[in-house]
Amino acid sequence: MRPVSVSSARQMAALRVLRDSLEEGLLRLGATLFGAGAGRLPNTVCLTIAGLSSDKILERLERKGIYASSGAACSSAGTEPSHVLLSMGVPSRVAMNAVRLSLGLDN
């Protein structure tokens, strides 16, 4: 395993700030966040909004030029809930409506 460069460490820190800011706003809008407070990638947000299907959330985001995904990260089909969310104890009906955002420094 190679050590993380100073540049990479700075980028990860910047992404973490961006992610945390986004999550604060999402919480104010009533979103439920998965994995918040846990050690995780600095560029990924996983959420659901009660009363909205993942399809509806993705449709609304896409109209704003924001592209996201649903379902398990390892599956592009999006027909199965994330096994990670299920292992975290998230009910299947909630996990099926989870949406994942991946951030970059250009966001």
Coordinates of N, CA and C in Angstrom, one line a residue, residues 7-77:
S7 N -0.9 16.1 -1.4 CA -1.9 16.6 -2.4 C -3.2 15.8 -2.2
S8 N -3.0 14.4 -2.2 CA -4.2 13.6 -2.1 C -4.9 13.8 -0.7
A9 N -4.1 14.0 0.3 CA -4.7 14.2 1.7 C -5.5 15.5 1.7
R10 N -5.0 16.5 1.0 CA -5.7 17.8 0.9 C -7.0 17.7 0.1
Q11 N -6.9 16.9 -1.0 CA -8.1 16.7 -1.8 C -9.2 15.9 -1.0
M12 N -8.8 14.9 -0.2 CA -9.7 14.2 0.6 C -10.3 15.1 1.7
A13 N -9.5 15.9 2.3 CA -10.0 16.8 3.3 C -11.0 17.8 2.7
A14 N -10.7 18.3 1.5 CA -11.6 19.2 0.8 C -13.0 18.5 0.4
L15 N -12.9 17.3 0.0 CA -14.1 16.5 -0.3 C -14.9 16.3 1.0
R16 N -14.2 16.0 2.1 CA -14.9 15.8 3.3 C -15.7 17.0 3.7
V17 N -15.1 18.2 3.6 CA -15.8 19.4 3.9 C -17.0 19.6 3.0
L18 N -16.8 19.4 1.7 CA -17.9 19.5 0.8 C -19.1 18.5 1.1
R19 N -18.7 17.2 1.4 CA -19.7 16.2 1.8 C -20.4 16.6 3.0
D20 N -19.7 17.1 4.1 CA -20.3 17.4 5.3 C -21.3 18.6 5.2
S21 N -20.9 19.6 4.3 CA -21.8 20.7 4.1 C -23.1 20.3 3.3
L22 N -22.9 19.4 2.4 CA -24.1 18.9 1.6 C -25.0 18.1 2.6
E23 N -24.4 17.3 3.5 CA -25.2 16.5 4.4 C -25.9 17.4 5.4
E24 N -25.3 18.5 5.8 CA -26.0 19.4 6.7 C -27.3 20.0 6.0
G25 N -27.1 20.4 4.8 CA -28.3 20.9 4.0 C -29.3 19.8 3.8
L26 N -28.9 18.6 3.5 CA -29.9 17.5 3.3 C -30.6 17.2 4.6
L27 N -30.0 17.2 5.7 CA -30.7 17.0 7.0 C -31.7 18.0 7.2
R28 N -31.4 19.3 6.9 CA -32.4 20.4 7.1 C -33.6 20.2 6.2
L29 N -33.4 19.5 5.1 CA -34.5 19.2 4.2 C -35.3 17.9 4.6
G30 N -34.9 17.2 5.6 CA -35.5 16.1 6.1 C -35.0 14.7 5.6
A31 N -33.9 14.7 5.0 CA -33.3 13.5 4.5 C -32.8 12.6 5.7
T32 N -32.8 11.4 5.4 CA -32.1 10.4 6.3 C -30.8 10.0 5.7
L33 N -29.7 10.2 6.4 CA -28.4 9.9 5.9 C -27.9 8.5 6.5
F34 N -27.3 7.7 5.6 CA -26.7 6.5 6.0 C -25.2 6.6 6.2
G35 N -24.7 6.1 7.3 CA -23.2 6.1 7.5 C -22.7 7.4 8.0
A36 N -23.5 8.4 8.3 CA -23.0 9.7 8.8 C -22.3 9.4 10.1
G37 N -21.2 10.0 10.3 CA -20.4 9.8 11.5 C -19.5 8.6 11.5
A38 N -19.6 7.7 10.5 CA -18.8 6.5 10.4 C -17.6 6.8 9.6
G39 N -16.5 6.0 9.7 CA -15.4 6.2 8.8 C -15.8 5.7 7.5
R40 N -15.7 6.6 6.5 CA -16.2 6.2 5.1 C -15.5 7.1 4.1
L41 N -15.7 6.9 2.9 CA -15.1 7.7 1.8 C -15.5 9.1 1.9
P42 N -14.7 10.1 1.7 CA -15.0 11.5 1.9 C -15.9 12.0 0.8
N43 N -16.1 11.3 -0.3 CA -16.8 11.8 -1.5 C -18.2 11.2 -1.7
T44 N -18.7 10.4 -0.7 CA -19.9 9.7 -1.0 C -20.9 10.0 0.1
V45 N -22.2 10.2 -0.4 CA -23.3 10.5 0.5 C -24.4 9.5 0.1
C46 N -25.0 8.8 1.1 CA -26.0 7.9 0.8 C -27.2 8.4 1.7
L47 N -28.4 8.5 1.0 CA -29.5 9.1 1.7 C -30.8 8.6 1.2
T48 N -31.9 8.9 1.9 CA -33.2 8.6 1.5 C -34.1 9.8 2.0
I49 N -35.2 10.0 1.4 CA -36.2 11.0 1.8 C -37.5 10.3 2.0
A50 N -38.0 10.4 3.2 CA -39.3 9.7 3.5 C -40.4 10.2 2.5
G51 N -41.1 9.2 2.0 CA -42.2 9.5 1.1 C -41.9 9.7 -0.4
L52 N -40.6 9.6 -0.7 CA -40.1 9.7 -2.1 C -39.4 8.4 -2.5
S53 N -39.7 7.9 -3.6 CA -39.0 6.7 -4.1 C -37.6 7.2 -4.6
S54 N -36.7 6.3 -4.7 CA -35.4 6.6 -5.3 C -35.6 7.1 -6.8
D55 N -36.5 6.5 -7.5 CA -36.8 7.0 -8.9 C -37.2 8.4 -8.9
K56 N -38.1 8.8 -8.0 CA -38.6 10.2 -8.0 C -37.4 11.2 -7.6
I57 N -36.6 10.8 -6.6 CA -35.5 11.6 -6.2 C -34.5 11.8 -7.4
L58 N -34.2 10.6 -8.0 CA -33.2 10.7 -9.2 C -33.8 11.6 -10.3
E59 N -35.1 11.5 -10.6 CA -35.7 12.3 -11.6 C -35.6 13.8 -11.3
R60 N -35.9 14.1 -10.0 CA -35.8 15.5 -9.6 C -34.4 16.1 -9.7
L61 N -33.5 15.2 -9.2 CA -32.1 15.6 -9.3 C -31.6 15.8 -10.7
E62 N -32.0 14.9 -11.6 CA -31.5 15.0 -13.0 C -32.1 16.2 -13.7
R63 N -33.3 16.6 -13.4 CA -33.8 17.9 -13.9 C -33.0 19.1 -13.6
K64 N -32.2 19.0 -12.5 CA -31.4 20.0 -12.0 C -29.9 19.8 -12.5
G65 N -29.7 18.8 -13.3 CA -28.4 18.5 -13.8 C -27.5 17.8 -12.8
I66 N -28.1 17.1 -11.8 CA -27.4 16.4 -10.8 C -27.6 14.9 -11.1
Y67 N -26.6 14.1 -11.3 CA -26.7 12.7 -11.6 C -26.3 11.9 -10.4
A68 N -27.1 11.0 -10.0 CA -26.9 10.2 -8.9 C -27.3 8.7 -9.2
S69 N -27.2 7.8 -8.3 CA -27.6 6.4 -8.5 C -28.3 5.9 -7.3
S70 N -28.9 4.7 -7.6 CA -29.6 4.0 -6.5 C -29.2 2.6 -6.5
G71 N -29.7 1.8 -5.5 CA -29.3 0.4 -5.5 C -27.9 0.2 -5.0
A72 N -27.5 -1.0 -5.1 CA -26.2 -1.3 -4.6 C -25.1 -0.7 -5.4
A73 N -24.0 -0.2 -4.8 CA -22.9 0.4 -5.5 C -22.2 -0.5 -6.5
C74 N -22.3 -1.8 -6.2 CA -21.6 -2.8 -7.1 C -22.6 -3.3 -8.2
S75 N -23.8 -2.7 -8.3 CA -24.7 -3.2 -9.3 C -25.3 -2.0 -10.1
S76 N -25.2 -2.0 -11.4 CA -25.8 -0.9 -12.1 C -27.2 -1.1 -12.4
A77 N -27.8 -2.2 -12.1 CA -29.2 -2.5 -12.3 C -30.1 -1.7 -11.4

